[in-house]
mmCIF file with all atom_site columns, N, CA and C and ligand atoms in Angstrom:
data_model
loop_
_atom_site.group_PDB
_atom_site.id
_atom_site.type_symbol
_atom_site.label_atom_id
_atom_site.label_alt_id
_atom_site.label_comp_id
_atom_site.label_asym_id
_atom_site.label_entity_id
_atom_site.label_seq_id
_atom_site.pdbx_PDB_ins_code
_atom_site.Cartn_x
_atom_site.Cartn_y
_atom_site.Cartn_z
_atom_site.occupancy
_atom_site.B_iso_or_equiv
_atom_site.pdbx_formal_charge
_atom_site.auth_seq_id
_atom_site.auth_comp_id
_atom_site.auth_asym_id
_atom_site.auth_atom_id
_atom_site.pdbx_PDB_model_num
ATOM   1   N  N   . MET A 1 1  ? -2.878 -3.724 -7.436  1.00 92.00 ? 1   MET A N   1
ATOM   2   C  CA  . MET A 1 1  ? -2.204 -2.499 -7.855  1.00 92.00 ? 1   MET A CA  1
ATOM   3   C  C   . MET A 1 1  ? -2.590 -1.340 -6.950  1.00 92.00 ? 1   MET A C   1
ATOM   4   N  N   . GLN A 1 2  ? -1.575 -0.640 -6.532  1.00 95.00 ? 2   GLN A N   1
ATOM   5   C  CA  . GLN A 1 2  ? -1.773 0.565  -5.727  1.00 95.00 ? 2   GLN A CA  1
ATOM   6   C  C   . GLN A 1 2  ? -1.801 1.765  -6.668  1.00 95.00 ? 2   GLN A C   1
ATOM   7   N  N   . HIS A 1 3  ? -2.632 2.712  -6.356  1.00 96.00 ? 3   HIS A N   1
ATOM   8   C  CA  . HIS A 1 3  ? -2.814 3.891  -7.197  1.00 96.00 ? 3   HIS A CA  1
ATOM   9   C  C   . HIS A 1 3  ? -2.691 5.106  -6.288  1.00 96.00 ? 3   HIS A C   1
ATOM   10  N  N   . ILE A 1 4  ? -1.717 5.975  -6.561  1.00 97.00 ? 4   ILE A N   1
ATOM   11  C  CA  . ILE A 1 4  ? -1.513 7.091  -5.652  1.00 97.00 ? 4   ILE A CA  1
ATOM   12  C  C   . ILE A 1 4  ? -1.169 8.355  -6.433  1.00 97.00 ? 4   ILE A C   1
ATOM   13  N  N   . THR A 1 5  ? -1.589 9.496  -5.897  1.00 98.00 ? 5   THR A N   1
ATOM   14  C  CA  . THR A 1 5  ? -1.236 10.771 -6.523  1.00 98.00 ? 5   THR A CA  1
ATOM   15  C  C   . THR A 1 5  ? -0.340 11.557 -5.576  1.00 98.00 ? 5   THR A C   1
ATOM   16  N  N   . LEU A 1 6  ? 0.852  11.901 -6.079  1.00 98.00 ? 6   LEU A N   1
ATOM   17  C  CA  . LEU A 1 6  ? 1.821  12.656 -5.283  1.00 98.00 ? 6   LEU A CA  1
ATOM   18  C  C   . LEU A 1 6  ? 1.885  14.086 -5.781  1.00 98.00 ? 6   LEU A C   1
ATOM   19  N  N   . LYS A 1 7  ? 2.049  15.012 -4.855  1.00 98.00 ? 7   LYS A N   1
ATOM   20  C  CA  . LYS A 1 7  ? 2.269  16.419 -5.203  1.00 98.00 ? 7   LYS A CA  1
ATOM   21  C  C   . LYS A 1 7  ? 3.775  16.602 -5.353  1.00 98.00 ? 7   LYS A C   1
ATOM   22  N  N   . VAL A 1 8  ? 4.207  17.101 -6.527  1.00 98.00 ? 8   VAL A N   1
ATOM   23  C  CA  . VAL A 1 8  ? 5.642  17.227 -6.794  1.00 98.00 ? 8   VAL A CA  1
ATOM   24  C  C   . VAL A 1 8  ? 5.962  18.634 -7.279  1.00 98.00 ? 8   VAL A C   1
ATOM   25  N  N   . GLU A 1 9  ? 6.920  19.264 -6.609  1.00 98.00 ? 9   GLU A N   1
ATOM   26  C  CA  . GLU A 1 9  ? 7.352  20.613 -6.983  1.00 98.00 ? 9   GLU A CA  1
ATOM   27  C  C   . GLU A 1 9  ? 8.543  20.553 -7.924  1.00 98.00 ? 9   GLU A C   1
ATOM   28  N  N   . GLY A 1 10 ? 8.615  21.522 -8.859  1.00 98.00 ? 10  GLY A N   1
ATOM   29  C  CA  . GLY A 1 10 ? 9.797  21.692 -9.683  1.00 98.00 ? 10  GLY A CA  1
ATOM   30  C  C   . GLY A 1 10 ? 9.663  21.204 -11.114 1.00 98.00 ? 10  GLY A C   1
ATOM   31  N  N   . MET A 1 11 ? 8.540  20.553 -11.446 1.00 98.00 ? 11  MET A N   1
ATOM   32  C  CA  . MET A 1 11 ? 8.363  20.074 -12.817 1.00 98.00 ? 11  MET A CA  1
ATOM   33  C  C   . MET A 1 11 ? 7.791  21.213 -13.661 1.00 98.00 ? 11  MET A C   1
ATOM   34  N  N   . SER A 1 12 ? 8.431  21.475 -14.815 1.00 97.00 ? 12  SER A N   1
ATOM   35  C  CA  . SER A 1 12 ? 7.986  22.638 -15.588 1.00 97.00 ? 12  SER A CA  1
ATOM   36  C  C   . SER A 1 12 ? 7.836  22.405 -17.088 1.00 97.00 ? 12  SER A C   1
ATOM   37  N  N   . CYS A 1 13 ? 8.377  21.315 -17.609 1.00 98.00 ? 13  CYS A N   1
ATOM   38  C  CA  . CYS A 1 13 ? 8.312  21.150 -19.066 1.00 98.00 ? 13  CYS A CA  1
ATOM   39  C  C   . CYS A 1 13 ? 8.321  19.673 -19.440 1.00 98.00 ? 13  CYS A C   1
ATOM   40  N  N   . GLY A 1 14 ? 8.336  19.443 -20.745 1.00 97.00 ? 14  GLY A N   1
ATOM   41  C  CA  . GLY A 1 14 ? 8.296  18.071 -21.238 1.00 97.00 ? 14  GLY A CA  1
ATOM   42  C  C   . GLY A 1 14 ? 9.480  17.235 -20.790 1.00 97.00 ? 14  GLY A C   1
ATOM   43  N  N   . HIS A 1 15 ? 10.621 17.900 -20.613 1.00 97.00 ? 15  HIS A N   1
ATOM   44  C  CA  . HIS A 1 15 ? 11.797 17.176 -20.135 1.00 97.00 ? 15  HIS A CA  1
ATOM   45  C  C   . HIS A 1 15 ? 11.564 16.633 -18.729 1.00 97.00 ? 15  HIS A C   1
ATOM   46  N  N   . CYS A 1 16 ? 10.974 17.456 -17.886 1.00 98.00 ? 16  CYS A N   1
ATOM   47  C  CA  . CYS A 1 16 ? 10.666 17.026 -16.516 1.00 98.00 ? 16  CYS A CA  1
ATOM   48  C  C   . CYS A 1 16 ? 9.711  15.837 -16.542 1.00 98.00 ? 16  CYS A C   1
ATOM   49  N  N   . VAL A 1 17 ? 8.719  15.939 -17.418 1.00 98.00 ? 17  VAL A N   1
ATOM   50  C  CA  . VAL A 1 17 ? 7.733  14.854 -17.517 1.00 98.00 ? 17  VAL A CA  1
ATOM   51  C  C   . VAL A 1 17 ? 8.427  13.551 -17.883 1.00 98.00 ? 17  VAL A C   1
ATOM   52  N  N   . SER A 1 18 ? 9.308  13.595 -18.900 1.00 98.00 ? 18  SER A N   1
ATOM   53  C  CA  . SER A 1 18 ? 9.944  12.331 -19.292 1.00 98.00 ? 18  SER A CA  1
ATOM   54  C  C   . SER A 1 18 ? 10.958 11.864 -18.263 1.00 98.00 ? 18  SER A C   1
ATOM   55  N  N   . ALA A 1 19 ? 11.601 12.801 -17.540 1.00 98.00 ? 19  ALA A N   1
ATOM   56  C  CA  . ALA A 1 19 ? 12.543 12.389 -16.497 1.00 98.00 ? 19  ALA A CA  1
ATOM   57  C  C   . ALA A 1 19 ? 11.813 11.632 -15.388 1.00 98.00 ? 19  ALA A C   1
ATOM   58  N  N   . VAL A 1 20 ? 10.691 12.191 -14.954 1.00 98.00 ? 20  VAL A N   1
ATOM   59  C  CA  . VAL A 1 20 ? 9.942  11.568 -13.853 1.00 98.00 ? 20  VAL A CA  1
ATOM   60  C  C   . VAL A 1 20 ? 9.289  10.267 -14.313 1.00 98.00 ? 20  VAL A C   1
ATOM   61  N  N   . GLU A 1 21 ? 8.627  10.321 -15.458 1.00 98.00 ? 21  GLU A N   1
ATOM   62  C  CA  . GLU A 1 21 ? 7.941  9.116  -15.932 1.00 98.00 ? 21  GLU A CA  1
ATOM   63  C  C   . GLU A 1 21 ? 8.945  8.017  -16.262 1.00 98.00 ? 21  GLU A C   1
ATOM   64  N  N   . GLY A 1 22 ? 10.117 8.414  -16.802 1.00 98.00 ? 22  GLY A N   1
ATOM   65  C  CA  . GLY A 1 22 ? 11.149 7.432  -17.116 1.00 98.00 ? 22  GLY A CA  1
ATOM   66  C  C   . GLY A 1 22 ? 11.717 6.776  -15.870 1.00 98.00 ? 22  GLY A C   1
ATOM   67  N  N   . ALA A 1 23 ? 11.922 7.586  -14.816 1.00 98.00 ? 23  ALA A N   1
ATOM   68  C  CA  . ALA A 1 23 ? 12.463 7.049  -13.564 1.00 98.00 ? 23  ALA A CA  1
ATOM   69  C  C   . ALA A 1 23 ? 11.486 6.047  -12.947 1.00 98.00 ? 23  ALA A C   1
ATOM   70  N  N   . LEU A 1 24 ? 10.202 6.353  -13.038 1.00 98.00 ? 24  LEU A N   1
ATOM   71  C  CA  . LEU A 1 24 ? 9.199  5.442  -12.475 1.00 98.00 ? 24  LEU A CA  1
ATOM   72  C  C   . LEU A 1 24 ? 9.126  4.151  -13.280 1.00 98.00 ? 24  LEU A C   1
ATOM   73  N  N   . LYS A 1 25 ? 9.245  4.294  -14.584 1.00 98.00 ? 25  LYS A N   1
ATOM   74  C  CA  . LYS A 1 25 ? 9.211  3.122  -15.456 1.00 98.00 ? 25  LYS A CA  1
ATOM   75  C  C   . LYS A 1 25 ? 10.372 2.185  -15.124 1.00 98.00 ? 25  LYS A C   1
ATOM   76  N  N   . GLU A 1 26 ? 11.544 2.776  -14.860 1.00 97.00 ? 26  GLU A N   1
ATOM   77  C  CA  . GLU A 1 26 ? 12.705 1.967  -14.510 1.00 97.00 ? 26  GLU A CA  1
ATOM   78  C  C   . GLU A 1 26 ? 12.469 1.155  -13.242 1.00 97.00 ? 26  GLU A C   1
ATOM   79  N  N   . LEU A 1 27 ? 11.667 1.715  -12.344 1.00 96.00 ? 27  LEU A N   1
ATOM   80  C  CA  . LEU A 1 27 ? 11.347 1.017  -11.096 1.00 96.00 ? 27  LEU A CA  1
ATOM   81  C  C   . LEU A 1 27 ? 10.322 -0.093 -11.307 1.00 96.00 ? 27  LEU A C   1
ATOM   82  N  N   . GLY A 1 28 ? 9.659  -0.046 -12.445 1.00 97.00 ? 28  GLY A N   1
ATOM   83  C  CA  . GLY A 1 28 ? 8.599  -1.008 -12.693 1.00 97.00 ? 28  GLY A CA  1
ATOM   84  C  C   . GLY A 1 28 ? 7.225  -0.463 -12.352 1.00 97.00 ? 28  GLY A C   1
ATOM   85  N  N   . ALA A 1 29 ? 7.177  0.850  -12.128 1.00 98.00 ? 29  ALA A N   1
ATOM   86  C  CA  . ALA A 1 29 ? 5.895  1.494  -11.855 1.00 98.00 ? 29  ALA A CA  1
ATOM   87  C  C   . ALA A 1 29 ? 5.463  2.245  -13.108 1.00 98.00 ? 29  ALA A C   1
ATOM   88  N  N   . SER A 1 30 ? 4.232  2.705  -13.096 1.00 97.00 ? 30  SER A N   1
ATOM   89  C  CA  . SER A 1 30 ? 3.795  3.518  -14.207 1.00 97.00 ? 30  SER A CA  1
ATOM   90  C  C   . SER A 1 30 ? 3.334  4.860  -13.677 1.00 97.00 ? 30  SER A C   1
ATOM   91  N  N   . GLY A 1 31 ? 3.900  5.932  -14.231 1.00 97.00 ? 31  GLY A N   1
ATOM   92  C  CA  . GLY A 1 31 ? 3.597  7.261  -13.716 1.00 97.00 ? 31  GLY A CA  1
ATOM   93  C  C   . GLY A 1 31 ? 3.030  8.165  -14.776 1.00 97.00 ? 31  GLY A C   1
ATOM   94  N  N   . GLN A 1 32 ? 2.143  9.066  -14.340 1.00 98.00 ? 32  GLN A N   1
ATOM   95  C  CA  . GLN A 1 32 ? 1.600  10.048 -15.263 1.00 98.00 ? 32  GLN A CA  1
ATOM   96  C  C   . GLN A 1 32 ? 1.682  11.424 -14.622 1.00 98.00 ? 32  GLN A C   1
ATOM   97  N  N   . VAL A 1 33 ? 2.401  12.328 -15.290 1.00 98.00 ? 33  VAL A N   1
ATOM   98  C  CA  . VAL A 1 33 ? 2.608  13.661 -14.746 1.00 98.00 ? 33  VAL A CA  1
ATOM   99  C  C   . VAL A 1 33 ? 1.522  14.603 -15.253 1.00 98.00 ? 33  VAL A C   1
ATOM   100 N  N   . ASP A 1 34 ? 1.001  15.411 -14.350 1.00 98.00 ? 34  ASP A N   1
ATOM   101 C  CA  . ASP A 1 34 ? 0.115  16.507 -14.718 1.00 98.00 ? 34  ASP A CA  1
ATOM   102 C  C   . ASP A 1 34 ? 0.840  17.797 -14.348 1.00 98.00 ? 34  ASP A C   1
ATOM   103 N  N   . LEU A 1 35 ? 1.401  18.463 -15.353 1.00 98.00 ? 35  LEU A N   1
ATOM   104 C  CA  . LEU A 1 35 ? 2.211  19.660 -15.087 1.00 98.00 ? 35  LEU A CA  1
ATOM   105 C  C   . LEU A 1 35 ? 1.388  20.776 -14.452 1.00 98.00 ? 35  LEU A C   1
ATOM   106 N  N   . ALA A 1 36 ? 0.182  20.986 -14.946 1.00 97.00 ? 36  ALA A N   1
ATOM   107 C  CA  . ALA A 1 36 ? -0.651 22.083 -14.447 1.00 97.00 ? 36  ALA A CA  1
ATOM   108 C  C   . ALA A 1 36 ? -1.005 21.876 -12.980 1.00 97.00 ? 36  ALA A C   1
ATOM   109 N  N   . ALA A 1 37 ? -1.311 20.646 -12.622 1.00 98.00 ? 37  ALA A N   1
ATOM   110 C  CA  . ALA A 1 37 ? -1.700 20.349 -11.245 1.00 98.00 ? 37  ALA A CA  1
ATOM   111 C  C   . ALA A 1 37 ? -0.492 20.066 -10.352 1.00 98.00 ? 37  ALA A C   1
ATOM   112 N  N   . LYS A 1 38 ? 0.708  19.947 -10.973 1.00 98.00 ? 38  LYS A N   1
ATOM   113 C  CA  . LYS A 1 38 ? 1.928  19.595 -10.247 1.00 98.00 ? 38  LYS A CA  1
ATOM   114 C  C   . LYS A 1 38 ? 1.770  18.277 -9.496  1.00 98.00 ? 38  LYS A C   1
ATOM   115 N  N   . THR A 1 39 ? 1.210  17.315 -10.171 1.00 98.00 ? 39  THR A N   1
ATOM   116 C  CA  . THR A 1 39 ? 1.031  16.011 -9.543  1.00 98.00 ? 39  THR A CA  1
ATOM   117 C  C   . THR A 1 39 ? 1.603  14.904 -10.426 1.00 98.00 ? 39  THR A C   1
ATOM   118 N  N   . VAL A 1 40 ? 1.929  13.806 -9.761  1.00 98.00 ? 40  VAL A N   1
ATOM   119 C  CA  . VAL A 1 40 ? 2.312  12.590 -10.465 1.00 98.00 ? 40  VAL A CA  1
ATOM   120 C  C   . VAL A 1 40 ? 1.406  11.483 -9.939  1.00 98.00 ? 40  VAL A C   1
ATOM   121 N  N   . THR A 1 41 ? 0.668  10.890 -10.845 1.00 98.00 ? 41  THR A N   1
ATOM   122 C  CA  . THR A 1 41 ? -0.167 9.758  -10.479 1.00 98.00 ? 41  THR A CA  1
ATOM   123 C  C   . THR A 1 41 ? 0.613  8.490  -10.788 1.00 98.00 ? 41  THR A C   1
ATOM   124 N  N   . VAL A 1 42 ? 0.772  7.657  -9.761  1.00 98.00 ? 42  VAL A N   1
ATOM   125 C  CA  . VAL A 1 42 ? 1.611  6.472  -9.895  1.00 98.00 ? 42  VAL A CA  1
ATOM   126 C  C   . VAL A 1 42 ? 0.786  5.215  -9.646  1.00 98.00 ? 42  VAL A C   1
ATOM   127 N  N   . GLN A 1 43 ? 0.957  4.257  -10.511 1.00 98.00 ? 43  GLN A N   1
ATOM   128 C  CA  . GLN A 1 43 ? 0.382  2.933  -10.307 1.00 98.00 ? 43  GLN A CA  1
ATOM   129 C  C   . GLN A 1 43 ? 1.526  1.967  -10.090 1.00 98.00 ? 43  GLN A C   1
ATOM   130 N  N   . TYR A 1 44 ? 1.447  1.204  -9.015  1.00 98.00 ? 44  TYR A N   1
ATOM   131 C  CA  . TYR A 1 44 ? 2.532  0.255  -8.756  1.00 98.00 ? 44  TYR A CA  1
ATOM   132 C  C   . TYR A 1 44 ? 2.017  -0.933 -7.964  1.00 98.00 ? 44  TYR A C   1
ATOM   133 N  N   . ASP A 1 45 ? 2.834  -1.975 -7.986  1.00 97.00 ? 45  ASP A N   1
ATOM   134 C  CA  . ASP A 1 45 ? 2.500  -3.196 -7.264  1.00 97.00 ? 45  ASP A CA  1
ATOM   135 C  C   . ASP A 1 45 ? 3.111  -3.101 -5.872  1.00 97.00 ? 45  ASP A C   1
ATOM   136 N  N   . GLU A 1 46 ? 2.260  -2.949 -4.858  1.00 94.00 ? 46  GLU A N   1
ATOM   137 C  CA  . GLU A 1 46 ? 2.774  -2.686 -3.508  1.00 94.00 ? 46  GLU A CA  1
ATOM   138 C  C   . GLU A 1 46 ? 3.461  -3.910 -2.893  1.00 94.00 ? 46  GLU A C   1
ATOM   139 N  N   . SER A 1 47 ? 3.336  -5.065 -3.533  1.00 96.00 ? 47  SER A N   1
ATOM   140 C  CA  . SER A 1 47 ? 4.064  -6.228 -3.020  1.00 96.00 ? 47  SER A CA  1
ATOM   141 C  C   . SER A 1 47 ? 5.517  -6.228 -3.529  1.00 96.00 ? 47  SER A C   1
ATOM   142 N  N   . LYS A 1 48 ? 5.794  -5.392 -4.535  1.00 95.00 ? 48  LYS A N   1
ATOM   143 C  CA  . LYS A 1 48 ? 7.140  -5.361 -5.108  1.00 95.00 ? 48  LYS A CA  1
ATOM   144 C  C   . LYS A 1 48 ? 7.856  -4.052 -4.867  1.00 95.00 ? 48  LYS A C   1
ATOM   145 N  N   . LEU A 1 49 ? 7.091  -3.001 -4.562  1.00 97.00 ? 49  LEU A N   1
ATOM   146 C  CA  . LEU A 1 49 ? 7.669  -1.672 -4.528  1.00 97.00 ? 49  LEU A CA  1
ATOM   147 C  C   . LEU A 1 49 ? 7.138  -0.899 -3.319  1.00 97.00 ? 49  LEU A C   1
ATOM   148 N  N   . GLN A 1 50 ? 8.056  -0.206 -2.651  1.00 96.00 ? 50  GLN A N   1
ATOM   149 C  CA  . GLN A 1 50 ? 7.666  0.636  -1.520  1.00 96.00 ? 50  GLN A CA  1
ATOM   150 C  C   . GLN A 1 50 ? 7.439  2.063  -2.007  1.00 96.00 ? 50  GLN A C   1
ATOM   151 N  N   . LEU A 1 51 ? 6.525  2.747  -1.349  1.00 96.00 ? 51  LEU A N   1
ATOM   152 C  CA  . LEU A 1 51 ? 6.264  4.145  -1.690  1.00 96.00 ? 51  LEU A CA  1
ATOM   153 C  C   . LEU A 1 51 ? 7.525  5.000  -1.527  1.00 96.00 ? 51  LEU A C   1
ATOM   154 N  N   . ASP A 1 52 ? 8.316  4.677  -0.507  1.00 97.00 ? 52  ASP A N   1
ATOM   155 C  CA  . ASP A 1 52 ? 9.565  5.419  -0.279  1.00 97.00 ? 52  ASP A CA  1
ATOM   156 C  C   . ASP A 1 52 ? 10.498 5.357  -1.484  1.00 97.00 ? 52  ASP A C   1
ATOM   157 N  N   . ALA A 1 53 ? 10.542 4.207  -2.146  1.00 97.00 ? 53  ALA A N   1
ATOM   158 C  CA  . ALA A 1 53 ? 11.410 4.044  -3.315  1.00 97.00 ? 53  ALA A CA  1
ATOM   159 C  C   . ALA A 1 53 ? 10.913 4.902  -4.469  1.00 97.00 ? 53  ALA A C   1
ATOM   160 N  N   . ILE A 1 54 ? 9.614  5.027  -4.569  1.00 98.00 ? 54  ILE A N   1
ATOM   161 C  CA  . ILE A 1 54 ? 9.022  5.862  -5.623  1.00 98.00 ? 54  ILE A CA  1
ATOM   162 C  C   . ILE A 1 54 ? 9.360  7.330  -5.378  1.00 98.00 ? 54  ILE A C   1
ATOM   163 N  N   . LYS A 1 55 ? 9.180  7.761  -4.125  1.00 98.00 ? 55  LYS A N   1
ATOM   164 C  CA  . LYS A 1 55 ? 9.505  9.148  -3.784  1.00 98.00 ? 55  LYS A CA  1
ATOM   165 C  C   . LYS A 1 55 ? 10.991 9.427  -4.013  1.00 98.00 ? 55  LYS A C   1
ATOM   166 N  N   . ALA A 1 56 ? 11.842 8.481  -3.631  1.00 98.00 ? 56  ALA A N   1
ATOM   167 C  CA  . ALA A 1 56 ? 13.291 8.658  -3.784  1.00 98.00 ? 56  ALA A CA  1
ATOM   168 C  C   . ALA A 1 56 ? 13.662 8.774  -5.261  1.00 98.00 ? 56  ALA A C   1
ATOM   169 N  N   . ALA A 1 57 ? 13.017 7.976  -6.119  1.00 98.00 ? 57  ALA A N   1
ATOM   170 C  CA  . ALA A 1 57 ? 13.324 8.010  -7.551  1.00 98.00 ? 57  ALA A CA  1
ATOM   171 C  C   . ALA A 1 57 ? 12.964 9.371  -8.142  1.00 98.00 ? 57  ALA A C   1
ATOM   172 N  N   . ILE A 1 58 ? 11.859 9.940  -7.697  1.00 98.00 ? 58  ILE A N   1
ATOM   173 C  CA  . ILE A 1 58 ? 11.448 11.270 -8.189  1.00 98.00 ? 58  ILE A CA  1
ATOM   174 C  C   . ILE A 1 58 ? 12.421 12.323 -7.675  1.00 98.00 ? 58  ILE A C   1
ATOM   175 N  N   . GLU A 1 59 ? 12.797 12.223 -6.412  1.00 98.00 ? 59  GLU A N   1
ATOM   176 C  CA  . GLU A 1 59 ? 13.723 13.209 -5.844  1.00 98.00 ? 59  GLU A CA  1
ATOM   177 C  C   . GLU A 1 59 ? 15.117 13.089 -6.455  1.00 98.00 ? 59  GLU A C   1
ATOM   178 N  N   . ASP A 1 60 ? 15.516 11.875 -6.822  1.00 98.00 ? 60  ASP A N   1
ATOM   179 C  CA  . ASP A 1 60 ? 16.805 11.681 -7.500  1.00 98.00 ? 60  ASP A CA  1
ATOM   180 C  C   . ASP A 1 60 ? 16.869 12.423 -8.827  1.00 98.00 ? 60  ASP A C   1
ATOM   181 N  N   . GLN A 1 61 ? 15.714 12.664 -9.433  1.00 98.00 ? 61  GLN A N   1
ATOM   182 C  CA  . GLN A 1 61 ? 15.677 13.418 -10.689 1.00 98.00 ? 61  GLN A CA  1
ATOM   183 C  C   . GLN A 1 61 ? 15.726 14.926 -10.445 1.00 98.00 ? 61  GLN A C   1
ATOM   184 N  N   . GLY A 1 62 ? 15.707 15.332 -9.186  1.00 98.00 ? 62  GLY A N   1
ATOM   185 C  CA  . GLY A 1 62 ? 15.836 16.753 -8.867  1.00 98.00 ? 62  GLY A CA  1
ATOM   186 C  C   . GLY A 1 62 ? 14.538 17.454 -8.531  1.00 98.00 ? 62  GLY A C   1
ATOM   187 N  N   . TYR A 1 63 ? 13.489 16.691 -8.279  1.00 98.00 ? 63  TYR A N   1
ATOM   188 C  CA  . TYR A 1 63 ? 12.194 17.287 -7.935  1.00 98.00 ? 63  TYR A CA  1
ATOM   189 C  C   . TYR A 1 63 ? 11.852 16.985 -6.489  1.00 98.00 ? 63  TYR A C   1
ATOM   190 N  N   . GLU A 1 64 ? 10.934 17.786 -5.954  1.00 98.00 ? 64  GLU A N   1
ATOM   191 C  CA  . GLU A 1 64 ? 10.617 17.639 -4.547  1.00 98.00 ? 64  GLU A CA  1
ATOM   192 C  C   . GLU A 1 64 ? 9.207  17.086 -4.369  1.00 98.00 ? 64  GLU A C   1
ATOM   193 N  N   . VAL A 1 65 ? 9.124  15.948 -3.690  1.00 98.00 ? 65  VAL A N   1
ATOM   194 C  CA  . VAL A 1 65 ? 7.813  15.388 -3.361  1.00 98.00 ? 65  VAL A CA  1
ATOM   195 C  C   . VAL A 1 65 ? 7.350  16.071 -2.080  1.00 98.00 ? 65  VAL A C   1
ATOM   196 N  N   . VAL A 1 66 ? 6.211  16.726 -2.141  1.00 96.00 ? 66  VAL A N   1
ATOM   197 C  CA  . VAL A 1 66 ? 5.748  17.477 -0.961  1.00 96.00 ? 66  VAL A CA  1
ATOM   198 C  C   . VAL A 1 66 ? 4.547  16.803 -0.283  1.00 96.00 ? 66  VAL A C   1
HETATM 199 CU CU1 . CU  B 2 .  ? 11.560 20.572 -17.398 1.00 63.96 ? 101 CU  B CU1 1
#
């Protein structure tokens, strides 16, 4: 399992948290948003999932991975 913390701009409320965490879940990853720190900690299987796909899923929800 790969464990990574991404800095993400634009998340501000519970809706953002569920949008991001839900998108990651759909990919088969597990994500945890920290609104105060503006980070998303993601756990995923690097043999099944590319980091680019994770970033794209977050950006598809309207947030910016920085
Ligand atoms: Cu929100």
